[in-house]
Each structure stands twice: as structure tokens, then as C-alpha cells.
Backbone as a ProteinNet text record, in pm:
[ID]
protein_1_A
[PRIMARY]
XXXXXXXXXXXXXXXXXXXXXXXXXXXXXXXXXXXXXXXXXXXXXXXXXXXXXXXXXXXXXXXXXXXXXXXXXXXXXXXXXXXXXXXXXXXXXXXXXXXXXXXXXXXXXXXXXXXXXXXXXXXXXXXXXXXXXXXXXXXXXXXXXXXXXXXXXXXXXXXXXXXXXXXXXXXXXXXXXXXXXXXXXXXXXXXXXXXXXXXXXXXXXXX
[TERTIARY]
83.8	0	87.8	-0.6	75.8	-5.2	74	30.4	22.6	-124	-113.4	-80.9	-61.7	-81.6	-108.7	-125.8	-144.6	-80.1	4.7	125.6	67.3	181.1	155.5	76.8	69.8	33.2	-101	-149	-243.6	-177.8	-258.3	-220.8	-94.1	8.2	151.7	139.2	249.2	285.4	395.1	330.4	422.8	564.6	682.9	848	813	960.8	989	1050.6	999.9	1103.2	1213.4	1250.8	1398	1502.5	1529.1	1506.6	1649.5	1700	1808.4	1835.8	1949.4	1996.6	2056.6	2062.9	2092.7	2247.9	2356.8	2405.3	2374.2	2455.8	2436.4	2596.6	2651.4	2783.7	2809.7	2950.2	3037.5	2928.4	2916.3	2847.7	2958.1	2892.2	2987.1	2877.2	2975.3	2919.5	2947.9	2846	2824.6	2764.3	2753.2	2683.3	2631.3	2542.9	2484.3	2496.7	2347.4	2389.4	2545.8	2641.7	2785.9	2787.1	2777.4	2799.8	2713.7	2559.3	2511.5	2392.1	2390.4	2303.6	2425.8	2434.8	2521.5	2401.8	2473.7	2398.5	2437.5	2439.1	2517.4	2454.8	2511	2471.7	2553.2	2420.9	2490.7	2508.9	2589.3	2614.6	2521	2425.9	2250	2289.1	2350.9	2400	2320.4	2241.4	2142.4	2241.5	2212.7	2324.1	2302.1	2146.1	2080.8	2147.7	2167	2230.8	2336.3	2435.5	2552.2	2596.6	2548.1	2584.4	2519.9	2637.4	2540.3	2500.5	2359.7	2309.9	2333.7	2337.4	2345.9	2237.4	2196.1	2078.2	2081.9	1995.1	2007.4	1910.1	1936	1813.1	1658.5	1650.2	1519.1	1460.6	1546.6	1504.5	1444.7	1527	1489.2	1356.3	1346	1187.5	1059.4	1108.9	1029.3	956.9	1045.1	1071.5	942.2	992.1	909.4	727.3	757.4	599.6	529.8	623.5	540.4	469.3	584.8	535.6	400.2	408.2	337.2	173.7	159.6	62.8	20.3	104.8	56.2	20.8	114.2	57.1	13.2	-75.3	-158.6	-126	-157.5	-169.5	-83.1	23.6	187.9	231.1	311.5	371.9	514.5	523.5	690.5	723.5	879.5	960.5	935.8	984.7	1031.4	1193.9	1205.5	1351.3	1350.3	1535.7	1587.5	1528.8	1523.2	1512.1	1527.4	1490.5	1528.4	1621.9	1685	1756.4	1838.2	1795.1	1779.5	1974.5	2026.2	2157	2250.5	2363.1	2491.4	2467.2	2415.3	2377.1	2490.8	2644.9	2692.9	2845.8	2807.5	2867.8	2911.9	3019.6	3052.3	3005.9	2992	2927.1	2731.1	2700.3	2536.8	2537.1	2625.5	2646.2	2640.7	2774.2	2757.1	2650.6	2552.7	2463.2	2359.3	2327	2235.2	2263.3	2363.4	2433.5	2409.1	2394.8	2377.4	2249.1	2158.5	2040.3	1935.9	2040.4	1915.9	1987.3	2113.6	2120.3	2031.7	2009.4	1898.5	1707.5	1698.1	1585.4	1589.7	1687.2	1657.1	1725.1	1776.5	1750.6	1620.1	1540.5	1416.1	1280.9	1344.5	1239.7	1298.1	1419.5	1469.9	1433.9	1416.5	1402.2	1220.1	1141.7	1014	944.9	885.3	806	722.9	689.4	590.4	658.2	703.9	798.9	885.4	950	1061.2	1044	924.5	896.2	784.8	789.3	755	820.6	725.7	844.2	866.8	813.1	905	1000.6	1051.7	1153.5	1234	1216.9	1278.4	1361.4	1269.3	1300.9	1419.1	1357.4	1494.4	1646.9	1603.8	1770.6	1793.8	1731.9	1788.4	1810.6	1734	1743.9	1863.3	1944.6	2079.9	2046.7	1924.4	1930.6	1835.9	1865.2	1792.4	1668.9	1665	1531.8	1441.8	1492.8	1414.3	1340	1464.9	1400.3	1290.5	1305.1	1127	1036.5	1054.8	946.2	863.3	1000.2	928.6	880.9	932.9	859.5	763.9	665.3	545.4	482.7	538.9	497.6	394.4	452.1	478.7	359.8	393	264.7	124.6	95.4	-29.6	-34.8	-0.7	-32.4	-151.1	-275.7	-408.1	-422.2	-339.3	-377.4	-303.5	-359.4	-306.3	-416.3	-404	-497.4	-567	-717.1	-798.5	-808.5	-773.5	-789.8	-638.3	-531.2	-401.5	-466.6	-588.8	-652.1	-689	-691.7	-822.3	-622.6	-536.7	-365.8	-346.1	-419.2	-373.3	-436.8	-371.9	-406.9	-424.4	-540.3	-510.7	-611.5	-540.8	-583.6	-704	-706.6	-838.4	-908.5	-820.6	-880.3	-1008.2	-1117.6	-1218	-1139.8	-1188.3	-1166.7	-1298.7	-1289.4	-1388.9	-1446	-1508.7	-1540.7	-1523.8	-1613.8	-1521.7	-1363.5	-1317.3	-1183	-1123.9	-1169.7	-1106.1	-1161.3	-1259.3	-1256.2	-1206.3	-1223.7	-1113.6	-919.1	-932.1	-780.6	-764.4	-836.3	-888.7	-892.1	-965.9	-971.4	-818.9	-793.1	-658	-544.6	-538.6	-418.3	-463.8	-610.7	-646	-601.3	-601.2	-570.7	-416.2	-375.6	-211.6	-197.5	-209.3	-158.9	-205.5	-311.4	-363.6	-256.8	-204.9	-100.5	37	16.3	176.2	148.5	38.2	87.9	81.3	12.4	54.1	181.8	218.9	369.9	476	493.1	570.1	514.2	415.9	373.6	452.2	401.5	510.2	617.4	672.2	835.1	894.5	833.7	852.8	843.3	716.5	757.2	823.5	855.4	996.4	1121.1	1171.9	1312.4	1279.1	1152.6	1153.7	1174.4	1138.1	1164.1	1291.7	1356.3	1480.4	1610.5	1549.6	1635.8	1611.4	1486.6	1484.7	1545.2	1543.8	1630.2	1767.6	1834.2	1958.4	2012.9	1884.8	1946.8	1915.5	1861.8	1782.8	1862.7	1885.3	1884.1	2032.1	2012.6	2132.7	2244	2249.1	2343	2380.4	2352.8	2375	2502.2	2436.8	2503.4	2586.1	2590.2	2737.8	2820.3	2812.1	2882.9	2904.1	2866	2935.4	3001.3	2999.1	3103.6	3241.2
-119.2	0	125	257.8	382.9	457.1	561.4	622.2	782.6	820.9	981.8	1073.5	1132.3	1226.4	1368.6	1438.2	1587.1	1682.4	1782.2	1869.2	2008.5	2092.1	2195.4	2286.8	2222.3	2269.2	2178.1	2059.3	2004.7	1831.6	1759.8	1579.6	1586.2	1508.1	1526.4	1299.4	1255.8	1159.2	1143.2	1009.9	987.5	946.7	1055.1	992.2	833.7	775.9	663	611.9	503.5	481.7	427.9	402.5	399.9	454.8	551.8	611.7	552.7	541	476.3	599.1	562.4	581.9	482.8	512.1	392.8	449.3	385.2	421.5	311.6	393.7	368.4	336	214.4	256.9	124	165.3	96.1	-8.7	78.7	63.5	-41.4	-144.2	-281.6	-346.5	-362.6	-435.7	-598.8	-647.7	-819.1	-831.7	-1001.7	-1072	-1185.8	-1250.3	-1382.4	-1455.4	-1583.4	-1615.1	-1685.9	-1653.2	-1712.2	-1538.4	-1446.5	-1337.1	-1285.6	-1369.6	-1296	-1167.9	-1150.6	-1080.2	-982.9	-841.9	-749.6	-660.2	-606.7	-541.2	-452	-393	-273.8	-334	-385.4	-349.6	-284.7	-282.9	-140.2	-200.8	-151.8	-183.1	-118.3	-191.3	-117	-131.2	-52.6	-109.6	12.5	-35.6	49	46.2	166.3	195.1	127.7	54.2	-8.4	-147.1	-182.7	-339.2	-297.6	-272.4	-270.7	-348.9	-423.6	-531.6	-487.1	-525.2	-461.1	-608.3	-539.8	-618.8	-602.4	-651.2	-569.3	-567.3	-468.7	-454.3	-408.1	-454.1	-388.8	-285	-239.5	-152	-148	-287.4	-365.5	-380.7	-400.3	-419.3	-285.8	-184.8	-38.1	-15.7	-34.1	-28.6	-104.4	-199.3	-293.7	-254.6	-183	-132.2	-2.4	72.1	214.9	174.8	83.7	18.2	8.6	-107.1	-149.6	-31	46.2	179.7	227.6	248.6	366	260.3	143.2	70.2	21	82.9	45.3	189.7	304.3	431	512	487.8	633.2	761.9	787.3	897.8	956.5	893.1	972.6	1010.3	1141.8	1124.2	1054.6	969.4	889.9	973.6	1032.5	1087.6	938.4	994.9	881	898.4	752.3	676.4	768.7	757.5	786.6	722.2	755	722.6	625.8	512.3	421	458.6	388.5	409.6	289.2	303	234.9	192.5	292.9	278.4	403.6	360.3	413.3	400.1	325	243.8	200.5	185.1	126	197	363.2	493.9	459.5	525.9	597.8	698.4	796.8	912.4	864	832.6	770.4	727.6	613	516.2	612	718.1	793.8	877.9	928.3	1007.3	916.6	839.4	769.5	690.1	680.9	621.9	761.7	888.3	1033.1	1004	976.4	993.6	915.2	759.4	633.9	683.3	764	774	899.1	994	1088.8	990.1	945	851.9	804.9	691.4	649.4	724.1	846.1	935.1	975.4	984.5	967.4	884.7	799.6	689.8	656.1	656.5	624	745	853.6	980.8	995.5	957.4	958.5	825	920.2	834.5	705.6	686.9	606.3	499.2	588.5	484.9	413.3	426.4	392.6	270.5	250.5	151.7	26.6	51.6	-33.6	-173.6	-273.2	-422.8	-476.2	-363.4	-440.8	-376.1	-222.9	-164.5	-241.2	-316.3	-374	-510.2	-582.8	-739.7	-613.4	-544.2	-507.4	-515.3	-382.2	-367.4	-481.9	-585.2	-696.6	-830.7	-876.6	-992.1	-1023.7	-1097.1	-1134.6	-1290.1	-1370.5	-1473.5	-1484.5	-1519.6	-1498.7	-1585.9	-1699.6	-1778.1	-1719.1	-1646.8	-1574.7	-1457.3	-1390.5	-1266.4	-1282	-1380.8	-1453.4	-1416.5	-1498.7	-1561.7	-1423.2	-1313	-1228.3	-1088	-1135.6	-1038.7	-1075.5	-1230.8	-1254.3	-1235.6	-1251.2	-1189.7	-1029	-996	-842.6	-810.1	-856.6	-839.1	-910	-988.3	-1045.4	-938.2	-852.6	-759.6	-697.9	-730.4	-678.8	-548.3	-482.4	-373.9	-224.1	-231.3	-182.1	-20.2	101.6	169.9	228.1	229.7	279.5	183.5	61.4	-59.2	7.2	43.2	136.1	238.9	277.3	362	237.9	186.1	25.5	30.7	86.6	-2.6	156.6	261.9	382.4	423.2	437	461.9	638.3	662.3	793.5	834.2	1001.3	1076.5	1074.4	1082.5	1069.2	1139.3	1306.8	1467.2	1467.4	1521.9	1582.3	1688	1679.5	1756.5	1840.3	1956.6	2044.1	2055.4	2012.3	1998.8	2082.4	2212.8	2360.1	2375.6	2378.7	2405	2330.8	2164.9	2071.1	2135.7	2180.6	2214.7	2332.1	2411.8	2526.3	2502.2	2424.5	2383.8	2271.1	2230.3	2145.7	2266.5	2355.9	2418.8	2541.1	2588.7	2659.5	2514.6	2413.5	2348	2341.9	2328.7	2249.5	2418.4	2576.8	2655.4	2682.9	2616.3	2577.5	2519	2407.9	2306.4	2358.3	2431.1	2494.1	2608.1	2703.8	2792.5	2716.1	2629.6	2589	2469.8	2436.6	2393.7	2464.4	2588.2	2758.3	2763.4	2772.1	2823.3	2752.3	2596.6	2479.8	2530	2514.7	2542.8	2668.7	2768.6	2872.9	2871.1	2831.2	2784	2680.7	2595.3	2498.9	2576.1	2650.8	2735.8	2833.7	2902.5	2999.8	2929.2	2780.2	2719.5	2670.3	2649.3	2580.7	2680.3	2855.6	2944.6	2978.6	2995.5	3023.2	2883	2785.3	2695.4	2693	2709.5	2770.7	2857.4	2987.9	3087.8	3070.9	2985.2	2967.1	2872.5	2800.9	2717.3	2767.8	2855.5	2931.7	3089.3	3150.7	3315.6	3362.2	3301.5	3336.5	3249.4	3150.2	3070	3146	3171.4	3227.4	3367.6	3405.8	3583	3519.1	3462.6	3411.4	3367.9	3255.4	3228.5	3336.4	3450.9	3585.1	3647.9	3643.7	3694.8	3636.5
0	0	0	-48.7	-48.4	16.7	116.2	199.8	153.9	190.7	175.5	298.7	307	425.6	368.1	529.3	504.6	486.5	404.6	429.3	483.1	473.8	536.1	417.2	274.9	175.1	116.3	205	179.8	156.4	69.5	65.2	-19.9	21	-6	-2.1	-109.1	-89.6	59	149.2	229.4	165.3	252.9	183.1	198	127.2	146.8	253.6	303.9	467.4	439.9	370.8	349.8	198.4	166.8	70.1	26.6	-67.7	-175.9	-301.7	-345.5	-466.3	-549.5	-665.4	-772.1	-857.3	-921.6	-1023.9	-1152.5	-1220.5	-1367.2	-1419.5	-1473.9	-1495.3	-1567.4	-1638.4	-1711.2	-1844.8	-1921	-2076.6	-2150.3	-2178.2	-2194	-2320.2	-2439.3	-2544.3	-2527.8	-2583.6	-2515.6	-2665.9	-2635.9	-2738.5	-2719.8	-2784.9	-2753.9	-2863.2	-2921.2	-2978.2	-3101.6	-3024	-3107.5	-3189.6	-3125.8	-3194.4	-3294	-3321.3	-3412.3	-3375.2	-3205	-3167.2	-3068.8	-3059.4	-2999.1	-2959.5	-2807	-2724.1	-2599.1	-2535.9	-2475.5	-2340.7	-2205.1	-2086.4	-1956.4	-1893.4	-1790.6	-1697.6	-1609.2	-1428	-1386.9	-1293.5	-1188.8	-1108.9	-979.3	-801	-771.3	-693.8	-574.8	-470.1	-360.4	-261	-155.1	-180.6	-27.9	-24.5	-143.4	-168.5	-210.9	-276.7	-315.7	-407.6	-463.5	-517.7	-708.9	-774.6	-928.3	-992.1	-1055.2	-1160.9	-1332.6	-1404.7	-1539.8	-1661.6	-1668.6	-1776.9	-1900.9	-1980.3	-2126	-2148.1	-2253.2	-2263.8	-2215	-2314.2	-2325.5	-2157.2	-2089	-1957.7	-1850.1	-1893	-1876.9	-1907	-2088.2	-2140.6	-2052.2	-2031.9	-1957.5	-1819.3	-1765.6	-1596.1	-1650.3	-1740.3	-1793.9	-1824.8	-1908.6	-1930.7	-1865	-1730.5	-1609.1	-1530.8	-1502.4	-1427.7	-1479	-1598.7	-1690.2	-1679.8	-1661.8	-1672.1	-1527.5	-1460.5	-1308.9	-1206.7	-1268.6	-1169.9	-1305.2	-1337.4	-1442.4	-1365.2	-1219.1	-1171.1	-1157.7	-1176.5	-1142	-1299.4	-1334.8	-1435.1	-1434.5	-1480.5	-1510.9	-1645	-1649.8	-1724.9	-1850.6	-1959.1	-2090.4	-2080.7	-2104.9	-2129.6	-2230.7	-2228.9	-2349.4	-2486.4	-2590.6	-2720.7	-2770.3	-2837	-2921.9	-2997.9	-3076.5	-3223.3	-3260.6	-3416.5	-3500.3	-3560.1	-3555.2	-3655.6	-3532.3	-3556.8	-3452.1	-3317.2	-3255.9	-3110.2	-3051.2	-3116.8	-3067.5	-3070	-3114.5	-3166.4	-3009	-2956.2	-2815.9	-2726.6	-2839.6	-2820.8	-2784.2	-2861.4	-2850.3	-2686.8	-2657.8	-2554.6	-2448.3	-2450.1	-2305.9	-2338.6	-2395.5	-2414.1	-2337.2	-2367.5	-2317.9	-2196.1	-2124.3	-2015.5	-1902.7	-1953.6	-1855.8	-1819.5	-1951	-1966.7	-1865.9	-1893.7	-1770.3	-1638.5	-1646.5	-1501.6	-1451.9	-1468.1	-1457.5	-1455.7	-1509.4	-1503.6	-1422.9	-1360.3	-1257.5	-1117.8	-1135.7	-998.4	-955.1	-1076.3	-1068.8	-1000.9	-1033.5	-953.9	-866.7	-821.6	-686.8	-577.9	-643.1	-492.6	-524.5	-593.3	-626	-464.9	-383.7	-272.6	-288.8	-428.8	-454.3	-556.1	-629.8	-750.8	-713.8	-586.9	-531.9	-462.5	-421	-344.2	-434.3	-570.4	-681.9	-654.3	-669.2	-639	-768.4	-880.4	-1003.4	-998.5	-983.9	-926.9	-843.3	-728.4	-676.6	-751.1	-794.6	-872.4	-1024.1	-1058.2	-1144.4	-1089.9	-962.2	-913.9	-867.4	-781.7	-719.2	-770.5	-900.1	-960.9	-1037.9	-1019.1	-1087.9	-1151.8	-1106.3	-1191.5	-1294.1	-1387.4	-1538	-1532.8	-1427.5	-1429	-1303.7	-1217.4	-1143.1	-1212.4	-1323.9	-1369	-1392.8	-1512.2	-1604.4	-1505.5	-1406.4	-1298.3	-1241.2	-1189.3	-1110.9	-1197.8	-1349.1	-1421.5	-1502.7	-1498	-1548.4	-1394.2	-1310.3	-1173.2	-1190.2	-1213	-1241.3	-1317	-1465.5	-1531.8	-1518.2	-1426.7	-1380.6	-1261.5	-1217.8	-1116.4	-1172.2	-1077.7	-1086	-1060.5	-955.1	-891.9	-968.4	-1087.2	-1192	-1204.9	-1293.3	-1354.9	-1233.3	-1236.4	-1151.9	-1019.3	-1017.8	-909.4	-835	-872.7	-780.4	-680.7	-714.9	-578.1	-495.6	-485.9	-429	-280.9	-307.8	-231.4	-140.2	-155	-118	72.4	140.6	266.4	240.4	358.8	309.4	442.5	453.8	558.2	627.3	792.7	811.5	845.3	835.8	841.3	725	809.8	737.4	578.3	512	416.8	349.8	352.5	346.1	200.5	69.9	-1.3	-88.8	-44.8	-89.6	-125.8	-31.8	11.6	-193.1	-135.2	-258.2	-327.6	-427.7	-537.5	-571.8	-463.2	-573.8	-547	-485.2	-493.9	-607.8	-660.5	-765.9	-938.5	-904.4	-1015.1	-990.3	-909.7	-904.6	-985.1	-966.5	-1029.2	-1166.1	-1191.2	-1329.3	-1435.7	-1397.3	-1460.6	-1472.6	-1369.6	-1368.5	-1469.9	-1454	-1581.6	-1711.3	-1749.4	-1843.1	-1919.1	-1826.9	-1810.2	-1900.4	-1773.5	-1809.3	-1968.2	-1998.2	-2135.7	-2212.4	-2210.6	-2322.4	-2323.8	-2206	-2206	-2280.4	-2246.7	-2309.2	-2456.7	-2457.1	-2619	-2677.1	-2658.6	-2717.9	-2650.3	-2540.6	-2557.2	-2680.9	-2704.4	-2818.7	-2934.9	-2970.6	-3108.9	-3120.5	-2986.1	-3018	-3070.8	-2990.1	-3048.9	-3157	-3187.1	-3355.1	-3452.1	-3395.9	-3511.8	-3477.2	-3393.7	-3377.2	-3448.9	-3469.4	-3526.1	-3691.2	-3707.5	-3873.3	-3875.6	-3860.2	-3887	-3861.2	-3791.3	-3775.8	-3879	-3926.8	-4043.3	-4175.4	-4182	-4292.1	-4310.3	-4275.7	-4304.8	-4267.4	-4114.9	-4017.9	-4081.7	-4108.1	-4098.3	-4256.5	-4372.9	-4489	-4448.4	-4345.5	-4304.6	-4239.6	-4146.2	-4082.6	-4174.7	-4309.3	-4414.7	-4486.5	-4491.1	-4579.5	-4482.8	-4328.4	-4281.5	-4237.5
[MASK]
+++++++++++++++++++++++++++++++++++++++++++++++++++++++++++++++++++++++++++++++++++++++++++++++++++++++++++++++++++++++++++++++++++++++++++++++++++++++++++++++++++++++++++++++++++++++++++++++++++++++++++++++

């Protein structure tokens, strides 16, 4: 179960009782099959265990899915990018080696994400017939979508009805706000990168 409580600003996720950090390290090309399948994995050592596991991409994706299909209500960041061709560039590798490590600072300091037990069976599983096990585990998890409220403990202060809805409609003009804004933040760098590839970049080549 996940616990709510009350803040000094209203219902706040309870921290985690034991809060962790994760690294990300040493990007190592491997292969299977007799060499006809190549693949990049990472060192995963959580600080609570110490001990590293090593993952591939695919396993990252996997971890992201689960999340994304088990807390609707939370936003989870997106993994780095797929790609198709230079995957195995250097440059690509540490780009995307910054990238899952920022992701998963993420879900490790996140109160709710953190205490995920497919989160857990990731960082802690080192045997490949356990993995299977505790990740068809995983995906038979019922308490998924709208049934994830059905696991939530929560405050047992009266809450004034009033009060919630306009603290309800004050966020909903927030978020309203703030996707104008992202929005014309996004079409300012898209005109500023045409013109830099278009006009500007011409005048810089004549000077």
C-alpha cells in the first residue's frame, strides 16, 4: 500500500522509509547467440544493496511500461530514445548512459515509484530464471490503472469539499497555463532553429 498524508500545503505523498539511490555505470558491449546478436549493458548497483546487476536496454523499457501501466496517476519521465543505426557509436552510448542515469535518480528519490516491487526485482534480480518468474509476476499484477486507488491509505482529516474544489480548479488553470507556455516555448526554439538554419546561418557564411 501507499500512503497519503497531510502537508503543510495540503495531501503530499508519504516519503519513502527507506530512501536509496541507484548508479548507472560501465556501458559494456556483449553478445549472444555465437555473436550474431550485440547489445550494450549497464552496471545497476542500488546503494541499499551494493551489489550490481546488469541490464540492457530492453530491460529499462520494460521497468518504464510497467510503471506507466501500473501508476496512471503519477507522471513517469520517458527513457531515453530508441535508435535504429549508430547504437553502438561511443558518443550515442555515453549520451544515453547520462540519460538512464537521470531517469533512474528519478524513480529512486520519487516516494511512490521507489517503493515499486518491479523496481525492486529489477535492481535486485541477478538470476535470469528468477528474472522470467518475477517479471510474469509483475505483469499479472491486478492492482493496476484505476484498481491502484483500491492499495492507497489515506488521511483521516475531514476535508472540506469547498476548500477541494477550488484547490482542484486553481491546479487544473495551472496546468492549463503551463501547457501555453511549453507550447510557445517549443515554437519559439523551432523558429529560432529555422532561422539559424535558414537566413542566419547564410550571413554568418558571408562573414
Amino acid at each position: 500500500s501507499y500512503t497519503i498524508e497531510m502537508g503543510h500545503l495540503g495531501p503530499v505523498w508519504q516519503a519513502s522509509p527507506k530512501p536509496f539511490s541507484c548508479s548507472v555505470e560501465d556501458p559494456t558491449k556483449q553478445t549472444k547467440f555465437k555473436g550474431i546478436k550485440t547489445y550494450i549493458s549497464y552496471s545497476v548497483t542500488p546503494s541499499h544493496i551494493g551489489r550490481a546487476v546488469y541490464r540492457r536496454y530492453k530491460h529499462f523499457d520494460w521497468l518504464y511500461n510497467r510503471l506507466l501501466h501500473k501508476f496512471t496517476v503519477i507522471s513517469v519521465p520517458h527513457l531515453p530514445e530508441k535508435q535504429a543505426t549508430g547504437r553502438f557509436e561511443e558518443d550515442f552510448i555515453e549520451k544515453r548512459k547520462r540519460r538512464l542515469i537521470l531517469w533512474m535518480n528519478h524513480m529512486t528519490s520519487h516516494p511512490v515509484l521507489s517503493q515499486y516491487e518491479g523496481l525492486e526485482h529489477f535492481l535486485m534480480c541477478a538470476d535470469d530464471k528468477q528474472w522470467k518468474l518475477g517479471k510474469r509476476r509483475e505483469e499479472k499484477d491486478e492492482m493496476v490503472g484505476a484498481h491502484f486507488m483500491l492499495t492507497l491509505q489515506i488521511p483521516n482529516e475531514h476535508q472540506d469539499l469547498q476548500d477541494v474544489e477550488e484547490r482542484i480548479d486553481t491546479f487544473k488553470a495551472f496546468a492549463k497555463k503551463m501547457d501555453d507556455s511549453v507550447m510557445q516555448l517549443t515554437h519559439v526554439a523551432s523558429e529560432l532553429v529555422r532561422k539559424h538554419l535558414g537566413g542566419f546561418r547564410k550571413e554568418f557564411q558571408r562573414l
